[in-house]
Amino acid sequence: MNKVKKTEIVSDWSQLEVKKATALKSLLVRYTQNHIEECEKLEKDIGSDQALSTTIAGMKNIELLKVSSNPTAQKTCKACNTLVKLVNYSGKLMHEYNISSDLIIKTKMDVYNIKSIK
């Protein structure tokens, strides 16, 4: 079992205790998958270009989306909420657990099945 110092940056999941690493990584994977699924639903309903612009606008007015009765707004709200959860959790991993942003990005890329960003 590896012990990571409080100030040490974690650049690999194996640097953490197995149970802790598994729990933290699993939640990151789940939040990423949830975001992908909600975005795919929105994209299927209104098209990819419209989904992107609607989600961007929705992030600016997320509170209005929550009370809307418009079905597209409700789907946009779900996509925005999953993004907010993902971003907040990524921040928590970096600030509370000293997980490197590179490891977080690599884990998300694995979920998205992206080999590298160019």
CSV table of N, CA and C in Angstrom, one decimal:
chain,number,residue,atom,x,y,z
A,1,MET,N,0.8,-1.2,0.0
A,1,MET,CA,0.0,0.0,0.0
A,1,MET,C,0.9,1.2,0.0
A,2,ASN,N,0.7,2.1,-1.0
A,2,ASN,CA,1.5,3.3,-1.1
A,2,ASN,C,0.9,4.4,-0.3
A,3,LYS,N,1.7,5.2,0.4
A,3,LYS,CA,1.2,6.4,1.1
A,3,LYS,C,1.7,7.6,0.4
A,4,VAL,N,0.8,8.5,0.1
A,4,VAL,CA,1.1,9.7,-0.6
A,4,VAL,C,1.1,10.8,0.4
A,5,LYS,N,2.2,11.7,0.3
A,5,LYS,CA,2.3,12.8,1.2
A,5,LYS,C,1.2,13.8,0.8
A,6,LYS,N,0.8,14.6,1.7
A,6,LYS,CA,-0.3,15.6,1.5
A,6,LYS,C,0.1,16.6,0.4
A,7,THR,N,1.4,16.9,0.2
A,7,THR,CA,1.8,17.9,-0.8
A,7,THR,C,2.2,17.3,-2.1
A,8,GLU,N,2.3,15.9,-2.1
A,8,GLU,CA,2.7,15.2,-3.3
A,8,GLU,C,1.6,15.2,-4.4
A,9,ILE,N,1.9,15.5,-5.6
A,9,ILE,CA,0.9,15.4,-6.7
A,9,ILE,C,0.8,13.9,-7.1
A,10,VAL,N,-0.4,13.5,-7.2
A,10,VAL,CA,-0.7,12.1,-7.6
A,10,VAL,C,-0.8,12.1,-9.2
A,11,SER,N,0.1,11.4,-9.8
A,11,SER,CA,0.2,11.4,-11.3
A,11,SER,C,-0.2,10.0,-11.8
A,12,ASP,N,-0.5,9.0,-10.9
A,12,ASP,CA,-1.0,7.7,-11.3
A,12,ASP,C,-1.9,7.2,-10.2
A,13,TRP,N,-3.0,6.5,-10.6
A,13,TRP,CA,-3.9,6.0,-9.6
A,13,TRP,C,-3.3,5.0,-8.7
A,14,SER,N,-2.2,4.3,-9.1
A,14,SER,CA,-1.5,3.3,-8.3
A,14,SER,C,-0.8,4.0,-7.1
A,15,GLN,N,-0.6,5.3,-7.1
A,15,GLN,CA,0.0,6.0,-6.0
A,15,GLN,C,-0.9,6.0,-4.7
A,16,LEU,N,-2.2,5.8,-4.9
A,16,LEU,CA,-3.1,5.8,-3.8
A,16,LEU,C,-3.4,4.4,-3.4
A,17,GLU,N,-4.0,4.3,-2.1
A,17,GLU,CA,-4.5,3.0,-1.6
A,17,GLU,C,-5.5,2.5,-2.7
A,18,VAL,N,-5.5,1.2,-2.9
A,18,VAL,CA,-6.4,0.6,-3.9
A,18,VAL,C,-7.8,1.0,-3.8
A,19,LYS,N,-8.4,0.9,-2.6
A,19,LYS,CA,-9.8,1.2,-2.4
A,19,LYS,C,-10.1,2.6,-2.7
A,20,LYS,N,-9.2,3.5,-2.2
A,20,LYS,CA,-9.5,4.9,-2.4
A,20,LYS,C,-9.3,5.3,-3.9
A,21,ALA,N,-8.3,4.7,-4.6
A,21,ALA,CA,-8.1,5.0,-6.0
A,21,ALA,C,-9.3,4.5,-6.8
A,22,THR,N,-9.7,3.3,-6.5
A,22,THR,CA,-10.9,2.7,-7.2
A,22,THR,C,-12.1,3.6,-7.0
A,23,ALA,N,-12.4,4.0,-5.8
A,23,ALA,CA,-13.6,4.8,-5.5
A,23,ALA,C,-13.5,6.2,-6.3
A,24,LEU,N,-12.4,6.8,-6.2
A,24,LEU,CA,-12.2,8.2,-6.8
A,24,LEU,C,-12.3,8.1,-8.3
A,25,LYS,N,-11.6,7.1,-8.9
A,25,LYS,CA,-11.6,6.9,-10.3
A,25,LYS,C,-13.0,6.5,-10.8
A,26,SER,N,-13.6,5.6,-10.1
A,26,SER,CA,-14.9,5.1,-10.5
A,26,SER,C,-16.0,6.2,-10.6
A,27,LEU,N,-15.9,7.1,-9.6
A,27,LEU,CA,-16.8,8.3,-9.7
A,27,LEU,C,-16.5,9.2,-10.8
A,28,LEU,N,-15.3,9.4,-11.1
A,28,LEU,CA,-14.9,10.3,-12.2
A,28,LEU,C,-15.4,9.7,-13.5
A,29,VAL,N,-15.2,8.4,-13.7
A,29,VAL,CA,-15.6,7.6,-14.9
A,29,VAL,C,-17.2,7.7,-15.0
A,30,ARG,N,-17.9,7.5,-13.9
A,30,ARG,CA,-19.3,7.6,-13.9
A,30,ARG,C,-19.8,9.0,-14.3
A,31,TYR,N,-19.3,10.0,-13.7
A,31,TYR,CA,-19.7,11.4,-14.0
A,31,TYR,C,-19.4,11.7,-15.5
A,32,THR,N,-18.3,11.2,-16.0
A,32,THR,CA,-17.9,11.4,-17.4
A,32,THR,C,-18.9,10.7,-18.3
A,33,GLN,N,-19.2,9.4,-18.0
A,33,GLN,CA,-20.2,8.7,-18.8
A,33,GLN,C,-21.6,9.3,-18.7
A,34,ASN,N,-22.0,9.8,-17.6
A,34,ASN,CA,-23.3,10.5,-17.5
A,34,ASN,C,-23.4,11.7,-18.4
A,35,HIS,N,-22.3,12.4,-18.4
A,35,HIS,CA,-22.2,13.6,-19.2
A,35,HIS,C,-22.3,13.3,-20.7
A,36,ILE,N,-21.6,12.3,-21.1
A,36,ILE,CA,-21.6,11.8,-22.5
A,36,ILE,C,-23.0,11.4,-22.9
A,37,GLU,N,-23.7,10.6,-22.0
A,37,GLU,CA,-25.0,10.1,-22.3
A,37,GLU,C,-26.0,11.2,-22.5
A,38,GLU,N,-26.0,12.2,-21.6
A,38,GLU,CA,-26.9,13.3,-21.7
A,38,GLU,C,-26.7,14.2,-22.9
A,39,CYS,N,-25.4,14.4,-23.2
A,39,CYS,CA,-25.1,15.1,-24.4
A,39,CYS,C,-25.5,14.4,-25.7
A,40,GLU,N,-25.4,13.1,-25.7
A,40,GLU,CA,-25.8,12.3,-26.9
A,40,GLU,C,-27.3,12.4,-27.1
A,41,LYS,N,-28.1,12.3,-26.0
A,41,LYS,CA,-29.5,12.4,-26.0
A,41,LYS,C,-29.9,13.8,-26.6
A,42,LEU,N,-29.3,14.8,-26.1
A,42,LEU,CA,-29.6,16.2,-26.6
A,42,LEU,C,-29.2,16.3,-28.1
A,43,GLU,N,-28.1,15.8,-28.4
A,43,GLU,CA,-27.6,15.9,-29.8
A,43,GLU,C,-28.5,15.2,-30.7
A,44,LYS,N,-29.0,14.0,-30.3
A,44,LYS,CA,-29.9,13.2,-31.1
A,44,LYS,C,-31.2,14.0,-31.4
A,45,ASP,N,-31.7,14.7,-30.3
A,45,ASP,CA,-33.0,15.4,-30.5
A,45,ASP,C,-32.9,16.7,-31.3
A,46,ILE,N,-31.8,17.4,-31.1
A,46,ILE,CA,-31.8,18.7,-31.8
A,46,ILE,C,-30.6,19.0,-32.7
A,47,GLY,N,-29.7,18.0,-32.9
A,47,GLY,CA,-28.5,18.1,-33.8
A,47,GLY,C,-27.3,18.6,-33.0
A,48,SER,N,-26.2,18.3,-33.6
A,48,SER,CA,-24.9,18.5,-32.8
A,48,SER,C,-24.6,20.0,-32.7
A,49,ASP,N,-24.8,20.8,-33.8
A,49,ASP,CA,-24.5,22.2,-33.7
A,49,ASP,C,-25.4,22.9,-32.7
A,50,GLN,N,-26.7,22.6,-32.8
A,50,GLN,CA,-27.7,23.2,-31.9
A,50,GLN,C,-27.5,22.8,-30.5
A,51,ALA,N,-27.1,21.5,-30.3
A,51,ALA,CA,-26.9,21.0,-28.9
A,51,ALA,C,-25.7,21.8,-28.3
A,52,LEU,N,-24.6,22.0,-29.0
A,52,LEU,CA,-23.5,22.7,-28.4
A,52,LEU,C,-23.9,24.1,-28.1
A,53,SER,N,-24.5,24.9,-29.0
A,53,SER,CA,-24.8,26.3,-28.7
A,53,SER,C,-25.9,26.3,-27.6
A,54,THR,N,-26.8,25.4,-27.5
A,54,THR,CA,-27.8,25.4,-26.5
A,54,THR,C,-27.2,25.1,-25.1
A,55,THR,N,-26.3,24.2,-25.1
A,55,THR,CA,-25.6,23.8,-23.8
A,55,THR,C,-24.8,25.0,-23.3
A,56,ILE,N,-24.1,25.7,-24.2
A,56,ILE,CA,-23.3,26.8,-23.8
A,56,ILE,C,-24.2,27.9,-23.3
A,57,ALA,N,-25.3,28.2,-24.0
A,57,ALA,CA,-26.3,29.2,-23.5
A,57,ALA,C,-26.9,28.7,-22.2
A,58,GLY,N,-27.1,27.4,-22.1
A,58,GLY,CA,-27.7,26.9,-20.9
A,58,GLY,C,-26.8,27.0,-19.7
A,59,MET,N,-25.5,26.9,-19.8
A,59,MET,CA,-24.6,27.0,-18.7
A,59,MET,C,-24.7,28.5,-18.1
A,60,LYS,N,-25.0,29.4,-19.0
A,60,LYS,CA,-25.2,30.8,-18.5
A,60,LYS,C,-26.5,31.0,-17.8
A,61,ASN,N,-27.5,30.2,-18.1
A,61,ASN,CA,-28.8,30.4,-17.5
A,61,ASN,C,-29.3,29.1,-16.9
A,62,ILE,N,-28.5,28.4,-16.2
A,62,ILE,CA,-28.9,27.0,-15.7
A,62,ILE,C,-30.1,27.1,-14.8
A,63,GLU,N,-30.2,28.1,-14.0
A,63,GLU,CA,-31.3,28.2,-13.1
A,63,GLU,C,-32.7,28.4,-13.8
A,64,LEU,N,-32.6,29.1,-15.0
A,64,LEU,CA,-33.8,29.2,-15.8
A,64,LEU,C,-34.3,27.9,-16.4
A,65,LEU,N,-33.3,27.1,-16.8
A,65,LEU,CA,-33.6,25.8,-17.4
A,65,LEU,C,-34.3,24.9,-16.4
A,66,LYS,N,-33.9,25.0,-15.1
A,66,LYS,CA,-34.5,24.1,-14.1
A,66,LYS,C,-36.0,24.3,-14.0
A,67,VAL,N,-36.5,25.5,-14.2
A,67,VAL,CA,-37.9,25.7,-14.0
A,67,VAL,C,-38.7,25.8,-15.3
A,68,SER,N,-38.0,25.5,-16.4
A,68,SER,CA,-38.6,25.5,-17.7
A,68,SER,C,-39.5,24.3,-18.0
A,69,SER,N,-40.6,24.5,-18.7
A,69,SER,CA,-41.4,23.3,-19.1
A,69,SER,C,-41.1,22.9,-20.5
A,70,ASN,N,-40.2,23.6,-21.2
A,70,ASN,CA,-39.8,23.2,-22.5
A,70,ASN,C,-38.9,21.9,-22.5
A,71,PRO,N,-39.3,20.9,-23.2
A,71,PRO,CA,-38.6,19.6,-23.2
A,71,PRO,C,-37.1,19.7,-23.6
A,72,THR,N,-36.8,20.6,-24.6
A,72,THR,CA,-35.4,20.8,-25.0
A,72,THR,C,-34.7,21.5,-23.8
A,73,ALA,N,-35.3,22.4,-23.2
A,73,ALA,CA,-34.6,23.1,-22.1
A,73,ALA,C,-34.3,22.1,-20.9
A,74,GLN,N,-35.3,21.2,-20.7
A,74,GLN,CA,-35.0,20.2,-19.6
A,74,GLN,C,-33.9,19.3,-20.0
A,75,LYS,N,-33.8,18.9,-21.3
A,75,LYS,CA,-32.7,18.0,-21.7
A,75,LYS,C,-31.4,18.8,-21.6
A,76,THR,N,-31.4,20.0,-22.0
A,76,THR,CA,-30.2,20.9,-21.9
A,76,THR,C,-29.8,21.0,-20.5
A,77,CYS,N,-30.7,21.2,-19.6
A,77,CYS,CA,-30.5,21.3,-18.2
A,77,CYS,C,-29.8,20.1,-17.6
A,78,LYS,N,-30.2,18.9,-18.1
A,78,LYS,CA,-29.6,17.6,-17.6
A,78,LYS,C,-28.1,17.6,-18.1
A,79,ALA,N,-27.9,18.0,-19.4
A,79,ALA,CA,-26.5,18.0,-19.9
A,79,ALA,C,-25.7,19.0,-19.2
A,80,CYS,N,-26.2,20.1,-18.9
A,80,CYS,CA,-25.5,21.2,-18.1
A,80,CYS,C,-25.2,20.7,-16.7
A,81,ASN,N,-26.1,20.1,-16.1
A,81,ASN,CA,-25.9,19.6,-14.7
A,81,ASN,C,-24.9,18.5,-14.6
A,82,THR,N,-24.8,17.6,-15.6
A,82,THR,CA,-23.8,16.6,-15.6
A,82,THR,C,-22.4,17.2,-15.8
A,83,LEU,N,-22.4,18.3,-16.7
A,83,LEU,CA,-21.1,19.0,-16.9
A,83,LEU,C,-20.6,19.7,-15.6
A,84,VAL,N,-21.6,20.3,-14.9
A,84,VAL,CA,-21.2,21.0,-13.6
A,84,VAL,C,-20.7,20.0,-12.6
A,85,LYS,N,-21.4,18.8,-12.5
A,85,LYS,CA,-20.9,17.8,-11.6
A,85,LYS,C,-19.5,17.3,-11.9
A,86,LEU,N,-19.3,17.1,-13.2
A,86,LEU,CA,-18.0,16.6,-13.7
A,86,LEU,C,-16.9,17.6,-13.4
A,87,VAL,N,-17.1,18.9,-13.7
A,87,VAL,CA,-16.2,20.0,-13.4
A,87,VAL,C,-15.9,20.1,-11.9
A,88,ASN,N,-16.9,20.1,-11.1
A,88,ASN,CA,-16.8,20.3,-9.7
A,88,ASN,C,-16.0,19.1,-9.1
A,89,TYR,N,-16.3,17.9,-9.5
A,89,TYR,CA,-15.6,16.7,-9.0
A,89,TYR,C,-14.1,16.7,-9.5
A,90,SER,N,-13.9,17.1,-10.7
A,90,SER,CA,-12.5,17.2,-11.2
A,90,SER,C,-11.7,18.2,-10.3
A,91,GLY,N,-12.3,19.3,-10.0
A,91,GLY,CA,-11.7,20.3,-9.1
A,91,GLY,C,-11.4,19.7,-7.7
A,92,LYS,N,-12.4,19.0,-7.2
A,92,LYS,CA,-12.2,18.3,-5.9
A,92,LYS,C,-11.1,17.4,-5.9
A,93,LEU,N,-11.0,16.6,-7.0
A,93,LEU,CA,-9.8,15.6,-7.1
A,93,LEU,C,-8.5,16.4,-7.1
A,94,MET,N,-8.4,17.5,-7.7
A,94,MET,CA,-7.2,18.3,-7.8
A,94,MET,C,-6.9,18.9,-6.5
A,95,HIS,N,-7.9,19.5,-5.9
A,95,HIS,CA,-7.6,20.4,-4.7
A,95,HIS,C,-7.6,19.6,-3.4
A,96,GLU,N,-8.5,18.6,-3.2
A,96,GLU,CA,-8.5,17.8,-2.0
A,96,GLU,C,-7.7,16.6,-2.0
A,97,TYR,N,-7.5,16.0,-3.1
A,97,TYR,CA,-6.7,14.7,-3.2
A,97,TYR,C,-5.4,14.9,-3.9
A,98,ASN,N,-5.1,16.1,-4.4
A,98,ASN,CA,-3.8,16.3,-5.2
A,98,ASN,C,-3.6,15.5,-6.4
A,99,ILE,N,-4.7,15.1,-7.0
A,99,ILE,CA,-4.7,14.4,-8.3
A,99,ILE,C,-4.3,15.3,-9.4
A,100,SER,N,-3.3,14.9,-10.2
A,100,SER,CA,-2.8,15.8,-11.3
A,100,SER,C,-3.9,16.0,-12.3
A,101,SER,N,-3.9,17.2,-12.9
A,101,SER,CA,-4.9,17.4,-14.0
A,101,SER,C,-4.7,16.5,-15.2
A,102,ASP,N,-3.4,16.2,-15.4
A,102,ASP,CA,-3.1,15.3,-16.5
A,102,ASP,C,-3.7,13.9,-16.3
A,103,LEU,N,-3.7,13.4,-15.1
A,103,LEU,CA,-4.3,12.1,-14.8
A,103,LEU,C,-5.8,12.2,-14.9
A,104,ILE,N,-6.4,13.2,-14.5
A,104,ILE,CA,-7.9,13.4,-14.7
A,104,ILE,C,-8.2,13.5,-16.1
A,105,ILE,N,-7.5,14.2,-16.9
A,105,ILE,CA,-7.7,14.4,-18.3
A,105,ILE,C,-7.5,13.0,-19.0
A,106,LYS,N,-6.5,12.3,-18.7
A,106,LYS,CA,-6.2,11.0,-19.3
A,106,LYS,C,-7.4,10.0,-19.0
A,107,THR,N,-7.9,10.0,-17.7
A,107,THR,CA,-9.0,9.2,-17.4
A,107,THR,C,-10.2,9.5,-18.2
A,108,LYS,N,-10.5,10.8,-18.3
A,108,LYS,CA,-11.7,11.2,-19.1
A,108,LYS,C,-11.5,10.8,-20.6
A,109,MET,N,-10.3,11.0,-21.1
A,109,MET,CA,-10.0,10.6,-22.5
A,109,MET,C,-10.2,9.1,-22.7
A,110,ASP,N,-9.9,8.3,-21.7
A,110,ASP,CA,-10.1,6.9,-21.8
A,110,ASP,C,-11.6,6.6,-21.9
A,111,VAL,N,-12.4,7.3,-21.1
A,111,VAL,CA,-13.8,7.1,-21.2
A,111,VAL,C,-14.4,7.5,-22.5
A,112,TYR,N,-13.9,8.6,-23.0
A,112,TYR,CA,-14.3,9.1,-24.4
A,112,TYR,C,-13.7,8.3,-25.5
A,113,ASN,N,-12.7,7.3,-25.1
A,113,ASN,CA,-12.0,6.6,-26.1
A,113,ASN,C,-11.2,7.4,-27.1
A,114,ILE,N,-10.6,8.5,-26.5
A,114,ILE,CA,-9.7,9.4,-27.3
A,114,ILE,C,-8.3,9.0,-26.9
A,115,LYS,N,-7.5,8.8,-28.0
A,115,LYS,CA,-6.1,8.4,-27.7
A,115,LYS,C,-5.2,9.5,-27.4
A,116,SER,N,-5.3,10.6,-28.0
A,116,SER,CA,-4.5,11.8,-27.7
A,116,SER,C,-5.2,13.1,-28.3
A,117,ILE,N,-4.8,14.2,-27.7
A,117,ILE,CA,-5.3,15.5,-28.1
A,117,ILE,C,-4.2,16.1,-28.9
A,118,LYS,N,-4.5,16.6,-30.1
A,118,LYS,CA,-3.4,17.2,-30.9
A,118,LYS,C,-3.7,18.6,-31.2
